[in-house]
Amino acid sequence: MITYDEAKSIVVAAGSAYALKTEVIATADIAGHVCAEDIDAPISVQPFDNSAMDGFVVRYEDVVQTGEDVPITLKRVMVIAAGDAVPDVGIKFGECAQIMTGAPVPAGADSVVPVEYVSMDGDEITFTQVVSQGSHVRKAGEDFQKGEAVLKRGDALGAQHIMALATLGVSEVEVFIKLRIASITTGKELVDDLSMALQSGQIYNSNEPYIKEALKAFGAEVMSCGTVADDLDVFQGKLKCIMNNDVDIVISTGAVSAGAFDFVKEALENIGAEILFHKVLARPGKPILCARLPNGTLYFGLPGNPAASSVGLRFFVAAAMRAMRSQEVEKPQYAKLMTPFSKKKGWRMFLKAKTESGDDGLLSVDLFAGQASFMVSPFLQMDCWAVAKEDDSALKVGDIIEIYPLYANF
Amino acid sequence: MITYDEAKSIVVAAGSAYALKTEVIATADIAGHVCAEDIDAPISVQPFDNSAMDGFVVRYEDVVQTGEDVPITLKRVMVIAAGDAVPDVGIKFGECAQIMTGAPVPAGADSVVPVEYVSMDGDEITFTQVVSQGSHVRKAGEDFQKGEAVLKRGDALGAQHIMALATLGVSEVEVFIKLRIASITTGKELVDDLSMALQSGQIYNSNEPYIKEALKAFGAEVMSCGTVADDLDVFQGKLKCIMNNDVDIVISTGAVSAGAFDFVKEALENIGAEILFHKVLARPGKPILCARLPNGTLYFGLPGNPAASSVGLRFFVAAAMRAMRSQEVEKPQYAKLMTPFSKKKGWRMFLKAKTESGDDGLLSVDLFAGQASFMVSPFLQMDCWAVAKEDDSALKVGDIIEIYPLYANF
């Protein structure tokens, strides 16, 4: 059996070697995608000096002496609204312009005096309070300089990036296509239709709908390939059929352990797949199998227990997805353990846990009672996986441990 | 001007009073929705005692004396696979059954011995290692007890809840409908088409695509109602038109400050809206306006600056959305400030910031240089809003402050 770190390296290497397709999409649609190009600012922003206030724009030297006892009167020579072109003529000695938020500053002027600091009599504007030079003027290029780096290949994109790219007039972005993942569940005990009553010996299939939604949260499109009862031939046929489709990853759950009906490895060998690893010193998730199908597609055989398949998705499949999209290996967060925990040395354990942010700035983490890999109830409350490492044996309250949020911050 | 807390109370009260519709949807589709009913477990899970291992299931009393020097041989009377019905006959004195992971435990048997601990000779199974009573048996009801509370009205739903509900055979859930939000941007300086070159005095409209995507992340469906140049009549007509549609919230950006073209308040008064507040002691976001339209729809007039409209969405609109969906008021997280910051007393400030999780378990937070409300570049890196409160004046490195993740954890 290999260690978690060894297995992870294999997954990351296989993911990095995979040539994921890219596509060009509208900036408005990039949230949930990963950037596939380096983008530099095509223009400077602000595109022109403009006012940050509703007020009067002046030459600073004309008002520098202003005070309540030293009112200064300037002549309003124009009114400039947002959306107006930069005026053809500038502001000369003794002149000012009324200006709205966002409106362009005319040549000569350099400072905006808020409307509250003046009194108006027709075009005679009297200033009674001083401002500092450059006040309330947003300078051209203050936010972005033309040519500066804005996005890099591998950046995960959200609404905030739409804001920045729209500001810059970037209308399209090259992104990695949404990863296409095929998912098969195995087990004749599984009932897919949740509205059917269970017969003796049956359980509901929770893996299929979970995998579909969790992988969506990690930024993939999932094709459900149904449930295979414990039958090698049917399973092998399904794999061949999937290979004719254009998918990037295939996932199965169940039938990877040591039981008489655990046919996944045999099926993979039969169709000529290369087994990259089978079984990892990790719990839950020990029986996980990783392979490369003859067509190059990455294959993850996850254990059938819900927590084990969830760990497989979160720590192996997500790592492969990140590598395929040129994203760096995910960094952990750290939290103070509030529940003592004992484990066997040599194994990495992933623990169902919940964080709390204390008003001392410390993140603390509680472990749930139901850590067995078949226990689903903690999923109702958990918000992260806490990690007990290979060398740990007796973790104490107050120990700082690694945690990973429930969904990959893809 | 009212304080942030006063404004927030008004928003939460208005949201709580709003009767948001609900709908019943398939469990597979609940991620991103908020639960609108209390759900109790309809069955116990596990539904039956079953094996957590591939091995042999025995009566504990038959093997209690087992050891390497004291091998004990039992007769295999059946092989039970996952999906098999619970056997009609139980295990009697001197008998055992081969059992697969997930397969039902027959009556009489109570413990599973892993396959590695036995040697097999036809149906003669010899046990050489002892296990403890109840080993590797998942007990009926160990994960969920029939009738126990599983979900509550107001719970935000993700893939993990799909897993739990599927396990329990809950096929449908009553959820709040996705909030329907209409969004209008204002300003004749705005260019909506990002592929068009800017003319003098123009800027690109970044608010429209940002609002659309950010509100999607908060769990809403957004109807873009286009951009209105600075024209009171056109704007008023648009509001009336929107009121004929079935929307829960209307948002506008721009035209709520003190400029000559700031017509939003006038338009709202003209159509008979009730102004709940206008202007809050908060930066960015000071000019924010909240109203109730004559048809009961909540209205948020957000300032036009990107950071100010973003704060308005994150702290006011999201608070209203939570209240409408019976969610509790959001709690802050806490982090150690790494950047000194000075401000005027009396104002609440929302600061563009980025967190880092230290390996001492402390969350630290850096503030960006570009805090002005027109500065968009920090959005490329920020992951949270840091809060400087009304009473703060000089925040120091090491102070613990409140932070809120960039998107509401809805």
PDB file of C-alpha atoms in Angstrom, chain A residues 27-28 31 43 46-48 54 81-86 100 104 138 142-144 150-151 158-164 166-171 188-189 194-195 198 200-206 209-210 213-214 230 257-262 305-306 310 333-335 357-363 374-380 382 400 406-407, chain B residues 27-28 31 43 46-48 54 81-86 100 104 138 142-144 150-151 158-164 166-171 188-189 194-195 198 200-206 209-210 213-214 230 257-262 305-306 310 333-335 357-363 374-380 382 400 406-407:
ATOM      1  CA  THR A  27     -16.948  37.437 -19.787  1.00  0.00           C
ATOM      2  CA  ALA A  28     -20.429  37.448 -18.271  1.00  0.00           C
ATOM      3  CA  ALA A  31     -17.930  32.366 -13.051  1.00  0.00           C
ATOM      4  CA  ILE A  43      -6.860  49.889 -21.421  1.00  0.00           C
ATOM      5  CA  GLN A  46     -10.110  55.114 -15.061  1.00  0.00           C
ATOM      6  CA  PRO A  47      -9.939  55.864 -18.808  1.00  0.00           C
ATOM      7  CA  PHE A  48      -9.890  59.608 -17.952  1.00  0.00           C
ATOM      8  CA  ASP A  54     -21.025  65.729  -6.943  1.00  0.00           C
ATOM      9  CA  ALA A  81     -22.418  65.151 -16.304  1.00  0.00           C
ATOM     10  CA  ALA A  82     -21.228  61.559 -16.244  1.00  0.00           C
ATOM     11  CA  GLY A  83     -21.201  60.336 -19.817  1.00  0.00           C
ATOM     12  CA  ASP A  84     -20.320  63.755 -21.243  1.00  0.00           C
ATOM     13  CA  ALA A  85     -17.220  63.845 -23.418  1.00  0.00           C
ATOM     14  CA  VAL A  86     -14.095  65.375 -21.909  1.00  0.00           C
ATOM     15  CA  MET A 100     -21.282  65.096 -11.276  1.00  0.00           C
ATOM     16  CA  PRO A 104     -14.714  63.879 -16.816  1.00  0.00           C
ATOM     17  CA  ARG A 138     -10.089  59.676  -9.698  1.00  0.00           C
ATOM     18  CA  GLU A 142      -5.343  54.819 -10.908  1.00  0.00           C
ATOM     19  CA  ASP A 143      -7.166  51.472 -10.854  1.00  0.00           C
ATOM     20  CA  PHE A 144      -5.549  49.615 -13.765  1.00  0.00           C
ATOM     21  CA  VAL A 150      -4.901  40.958 -14.647  1.00  0.00           C
ATOM     22  CA  LEU A 151      -5.478  37.197 -14.802  1.00  0.00           C
ATOM     23  CA  GLY A 158     -15.991  34.257  -9.904  1.00  0.00           C
ATOM     24  CA  ALA A 159     -18.295  37.267 -10.060  1.00  0.00           C
ATOM     25  CA  GLN A 160     -15.483  39.529  -8.814  1.00  0.00           C
ATOM     26  CA  HIS A 161     -13.433  38.728 -11.914  1.00  0.00           C
ATOM     27  CA  ILE A 162     -16.401  39.537 -14.124  1.00  0.00           C
ATOM     28  CA  MET A 163     -16.439  42.957 -12.450  1.00  0.00           C
ATOM     29  CA  ALA A 164     -12.762  43.605 -13.139  1.00  0.00           C
ATOM     30  CA  ALA A 166     -15.973  44.237 -17.562  1.00  0.00           C
ATOM     31  CA  THR A 167     -14.361  47.406 -16.180  1.00  0.00           C
ATOM     32  CA  LEU A 168     -11.529  46.794 -18.634  1.00  0.00           C
ATOM     33  CA  GLY A 169     -13.788  46.026 -21.582  1.00  0.00           C
ATOM     34  CA  VAL A 170     -12.562  42.433 -21.872  1.00  0.00           C
ATOM     35  CA  SER A 171     -15.515  40.808 -23.594  1.00  0.00           C
ATOM     36  CA  LYS A 188     -27.158  -4.893  -6.418  1.00  0.00           C
ATOM     37  CA  GLU A 189     -28.274  -3.683  -2.965  1.00  0.00           C
ATOM     38  CA  LEU A 194     -35.909   7.309  -3.713  1.00  0.00           C
ATOM     39  CA  SER A 195     -39.691   7.108  -3.878  1.00  0.00           C
ATOM     40  CA  LEU A 198     -36.882  -0.672   0.317  1.00  0.00           C
ATOM     41  CA  SER A 200     -35.236  -6.630   2.595  1.00  0.00           C
ATOM     42  CA  GLY A 201     -31.461  -6.202   2.181  1.00  0.00           C
ATOM     43  CA  GLN A 202     -31.682  -3.073   0.031  1.00  0.00           C
ATOM     44  CA  ILE A 203     -30.429   0.451   0.697  1.00  0.00           C
ATOM     45  CA  TYR A 204     -30.916   3.689  -1.228  1.00  0.00           C
ATOM     46  CA  ASN A 205     -28.193   4.847  -3.591  1.00  0.00           C
ATOM     47  CA  SER A 206     -26.897   8.074  -2.061  1.00  0.00           C
ATOM     48  CA  PRO A 209     -26.850  12.034  -6.569  1.00  0.00           C
ATOM     49  CA  TYR A 210     -24.098  13.143  -4.175  1.00  0.00           C
ATOM     50  CA  GLU A 213     -23.823  17.547  -7.186  1.00  0.00           C
ATOM     51  CA  ALA A 214     -20.449  17.602  -5.418  1.00  0.00           C
ATOM     52  CA  ASP A 230     -22.477  -6.887  -9.314  1.00  0.00           C
ATOM     53  CA  SER A 257     -12.222  -3.872  -1.941  1.00  0.00           C
ATOM     54  CA  ALA A 258     -11.491  -7.552  -1.268  1.00  0.00           C
ATOM     55  CA  GLY A 259     -14.944  -9.121  -1.574  1.00  0.00           C
ATOM     56  CA  ALA A 260     -15.961 -11.920  -3.890  1.00  0.00           C
ATOM     57  CA  PHE A 261     -17.895  -9.425  -6.053  1.00  0.00           C
ATOM     58  CA  ASP A 262     -15.240  -6.712  -6.239  1.00  0.00           C
ATOM     59  CA  ASN A 305     -19.231   3.709   1.531  1.00  0.00           C
ATOM     60  CA  PRO A 306     -20.533   7.280   1.348  1.00  0.00           C
ATOM     61  CA  SER A 310     -16.692  11.508  -0.560  1.00  0.00           C
ATOM     62  CA  GLN A 333      -6.185  25.713   6.377  1.00  0.00           C
ATOM     63  CA  TYR A 334      -5.354  25.278  10.051  1.00  0.00           C
ATOM     64  CA  ALA A 335      -7.580  25.004  13.106  1.00  0.00           C
ATOM     65  CA  SER A 357     -14.432  31.145  14.143  1.00  0.00           C
ATOM     66  CA  GLY A 358     -13.646  32.462  17.635  1.00  0.00           C
ATOM     67  CA  ASP A 359     -13.566  36.181  18.475  1.00  0.00           C
ATOM     68  CA  ASP A 360      -9.863  35.714  19.293  1.00  0.00           C
ATOM     69  CA  GLY A 361      -9.238  35.077  15.580  1.00  0.00           C
ATOM     70  CA  LEU A 362      -8.610  31.359  16.168  1.00  0.00           C
ATOM     71  CA  LEU A 363     -10.431  28.827  14.043  1.00  0.00           C
ATOM     72  CA  PHE A 374     -20.783   4.280   6.431  1.00  0.00           C
ATOM     73  CA  MET A 375     -22.058   7.057   8.753  1.00  0.00           C
ATOM     74  CA  VAL A 376     -23.844   9.754   6.794  1.00  0.00           C
ATOM     75  CA  SER A 377     -25.591  11.747   9.525  1.00  0.00           C
ATOM     76  CA  PRO A 378     -22.552  14.013  10.236  1.00  0.00           C
ATOM     77  CA  PHE A 379     -22.777  15.266   6.652  1.00  0.00           C
ATOM     78  CA  LEU A 380     -25.858  17.248   7.729  1.00  0.00           C
ATOM     79  CA  MET A 382     -20.052  19.123   8.780  1.00  0.00           C
ATOM     80  CA  ILE A 400      -3.366  22.667  15.537  1.00  0.00           C
ATOM     81  CA  LEU A 406     -16.149  20.455   2.403  1.00  0.00           C
ATOM     82  CA  TYR A 407     -16.013  21.589  -1.200  1.00  0.00           C
TER      83      TYR A 407
ATOM     84  CA  THR B  27     -33.948  15.787  -3.705  1.00  0.00           C
ATOM     85  CA  ALA B  28     -31.304  15.537  -6.439  1.00  0.00           C
ATOM     86  CA  ALA B  31     -28.297  22.127  -3.806  1.00  0.00           C
ATOM     87  CA  ILE B  43     -36.863   5.294   8.178  1.00  0.00           C
ATOM     88  CA  GLN B  46     -28.969   1.333   8.488  1.00  0.00           C
ATOM     89  CA  PRO B  47     -32.349  -0.279   7.664  1.00  0.00           C
ATOM     90  CA  PHE B  48     -30.955  -3.647   8.894  1.00  0.00           C
ATOM     91  CA  ASP B  54     -15.832  -8.815   3.660  1.00  0.00           C
ATOM     92  CA  ALA B  81     -24.020 -10.749  -0.686  1.00  0.00           C
ATOM     93  CA  ALA B  82     -24.988  -7.094  -0.468  1.00  0.00           C
ATOM     94  CA  GLY B  83     -28.499  -6.785  -1.858  1.00  0.00           C
ATOM     95  CA  ASP B  84     -29.542 -10.233  -0.651  1.00  0.00           C
ATOM     96  CA  ALA B  85     -32.637 -10.287   1.532  1.00  0.00           C
ATOM     97  CA  VAL B  86     -32.112 -10.842   5.246  1.00  0.00           C
ATOM     98  CA  MET B 100     -19.831  -9.280   1.904  1.00  0.00           C
ATOM     99  CA  PRO B 104     -27.477  -8.286   5.895  1.00  0.00           C
ATOM    100  CA  ARG B 138     -23.285  -1.730  11.303  1.00  0.00           C
ATOM    101  CA  GLU B 142     -26.909   3.483  14.048  1.00  0.00           C
ATOM    102  CA  ASP B 143     -26.759   6.371  11.574  1.00  0.00           C
ATOM    103  CA  PHE B 144     -30.351   7.707  11.684  1.00  0.00           C
ATOM    104  CA  VAL B 150     -32.895  15.834   9.825  1.00  0.00           C
ATOM    105  CA  LEU B 151     -33.484  19.281   8.306  1.00  0.00           C
ATOM    106  CA  GLY B 158     -25.767  21.454  -0.569  1.00  0.00           C
ATOM    107  CA  ALA B 159     -24.561  18.152  -1.983  1.00  0.00           C
ATOM    108  CA  GLN B 160     -24.025  16.798   1.548  1.00  0.00           C
ATOM    109  CA  HIS B 161     -27.745  17.145   2.274  1.00  0.00           C
ATOM    110  CA  ILE B 162     -28.570  15.292  -0.928  1.00  0.00           C
ATOM    111  CA  MET B 163     -26.416  12.450   0.409  1.00  0.00           C
ATOM    112  CA  ALA B 164     -28.245  12.318   3.732  1.00  0.00           C
ATOM    113  CA  ALA B 166     -31.036  10.033  -0.406  1.00  0.00           C
ATOM    114  CA  THR B 167     -29.799   7.654   2.299  1.00  0.00           C
ATOM    115  CA  LEU B 168     -33.172   8.112   3.988  1.00  0.00           C
ATOM    116  CA  GLY B 169     -35.203   7.716   0.784  1.00  0.00           C
ATOM    117  CA  VAL B 170     -36.544  11.277   0.932  1.00  0.00           C
ATOM    118  CA  SER B 171     -37.360  11.879  -2.717  1.00  0.00           C
ATOM    119  CA  LYS B 188     -25.511  57.627 -19.572  1.00  0.00           C
ATOM    120  CA  GLU B 189     -21.722  57.146 -19.224  1.00  0.00           C
ATOM    121  CA  LEU B 194     -17.759  45.164 -23.712  1.00  0.00           C
ATOM    122  CA  SER B 195     -16.595  44.641 -27.289  1.00  0.00           C
ATOM    123  CA  LEU B 198     -15.126  53.622 -25.359  1.00  0.00           C
ATOM    124  CA  SER B 200     -14.682  60.146 -24.605  1.00  0.00           C
ATOM    125  CA  GLY B 201     -16.320  60.288 -21.159  1.00  0.00           C
ATOM    126  CA  GLN B 202     -17.651  56.721 -21.267  1.00  0.00           C
ATOM    127  CA  ILE B 203     -16.876  53.750 -19.044  1.00  0.00           C
ATOM    128  CA  TYR B 204     -17.894  50.096 -19.282  1.00  0.00           C
ATOM    129  CA  ASN B 205     -20.835  48.874 -17.223  1.00  0.00           C
ATOM    130  CA  SER B 206     -19.309  46.426 -14.760  1.00  0.00           C
ATOM    131  CA  PRO B 209     -22.755  41.527 -15.111  1.00  0.00           C
ATOM    132  CA  TYR B 210     -21.343  41.554 -11.563  1.00  0.00           C
ATOM    133  CA  GLU B 213     -23.446  36.654 -11.142  1.00  0.00           C
ATOM    134  CA  ALA B 214     -23.010  37.651  -7.486  1.00  0.00           C
ATOM    135  CA  ASP B 230     -30.188  59.606 -16.690  1.00  0.00           C
ATOM    136  CA  SER B 257     -26.524  60.385  -4.238  1.00  0.00           C
ATOM    137  CA  ALA B 258     -26.817  64.179  -4.265  1.00  0.00           C
ATOM    138  CA  GLY B 259     -26.128  64.986  -7.911  1.00  0.00           C
ATOM    139  CA  ALA B 260     -28.388  66.907 -10.273  1.00  0.00           C
ATOM    140  CA  PHE B 261     -29.249  63.657 -12.106  1.00  0.00           C
ATOM    141  CA  ASP B 262     -29.902  61.493  -9.056  1.00  0.00           C
ATOM    142  CA  ASN B 305     -19.505  52.804  -7.714  1.00  0.00           C
ATOM    143  CA  PRO B 306     -18.583  49.126  -8.074  1.00  0.00           C
ATOM    144  CA  SER B 310     -20.958  45.322  -4.082  1.00  0.00           C
ATOM    145  CA  GLN B 333     -15.840  35.398  11.275  1.00  0.00           C
ATOM    146  CA  TYR B 334     -12.834  36.891  13.055  1.00  0.00           C
ATOM    147  CA  ALA B 335      -9.285  37.525  11.879  1.00  0.00           C
ATOM    148  CA  SER B 357      -4.806  30.724   7.466  1.00  0.00           C
ATOM    149  CA  GLY B 358      -1.642  30.482   9.591  1.00  0.00           C
ATOM    150  CA  ASP B 359      -0.256  27.182  10.851  1.00  0.00           C
ATOM    151  CA  ASP B 360      -0.887  28.474  14.384  1.00  0.00           C
ATOM    152  CA  GLY B 361      -4.631  28.264  13.661  1.00  0.00           C
ATOM    153  CA  LEU B 362      -4.983  32.062  13.475  1.00  0.00           C
ATOM    154  CA  LEU B 363      -6.729  33.618  10.514  1.00  0.00           C
ATOM    155  CA  PHE B 374     -14.365  53.218  -7.483  1.00  0.00           C
ATOM    156  CA  MET B 375     -11.291  50.937  -7.222  1.00  0.00           C
ATOM    157  CA  VAL B 376     -11.981  47.565  -8.818  1.00  0.00           C
ATOM    158  CA  SER B 377      -8.480  46.048  -9.072  1.00  0.00           C
ATOM    159  CA  PRO B 378      -8.515  44.618  -5.491  1.00  0.00           C
ATOM    160  CA  PHE B 379     -11.504  42.466  -6.489  1.00  0.00           C
ATOM    161  CA  LEU B 380      -9.076  40.319  -8.485  1.00  0.00           C
ATOM    162  CA  MET B 382      -9.845  39.829  -2.373  1.00  0.00           C
ATOM    163  CA  ILE B 400      -8.954  41.110  15.910  1.00  0.00           C
ATOM    164  CA  LEU B 406     -16.869  37.655  -0.414  1.00  0.00           C
ATOM    165  CA  TYR B 407     -20.026  35.708  -1.098  1.00  0.00           C
TER     166      TYR B 407
END
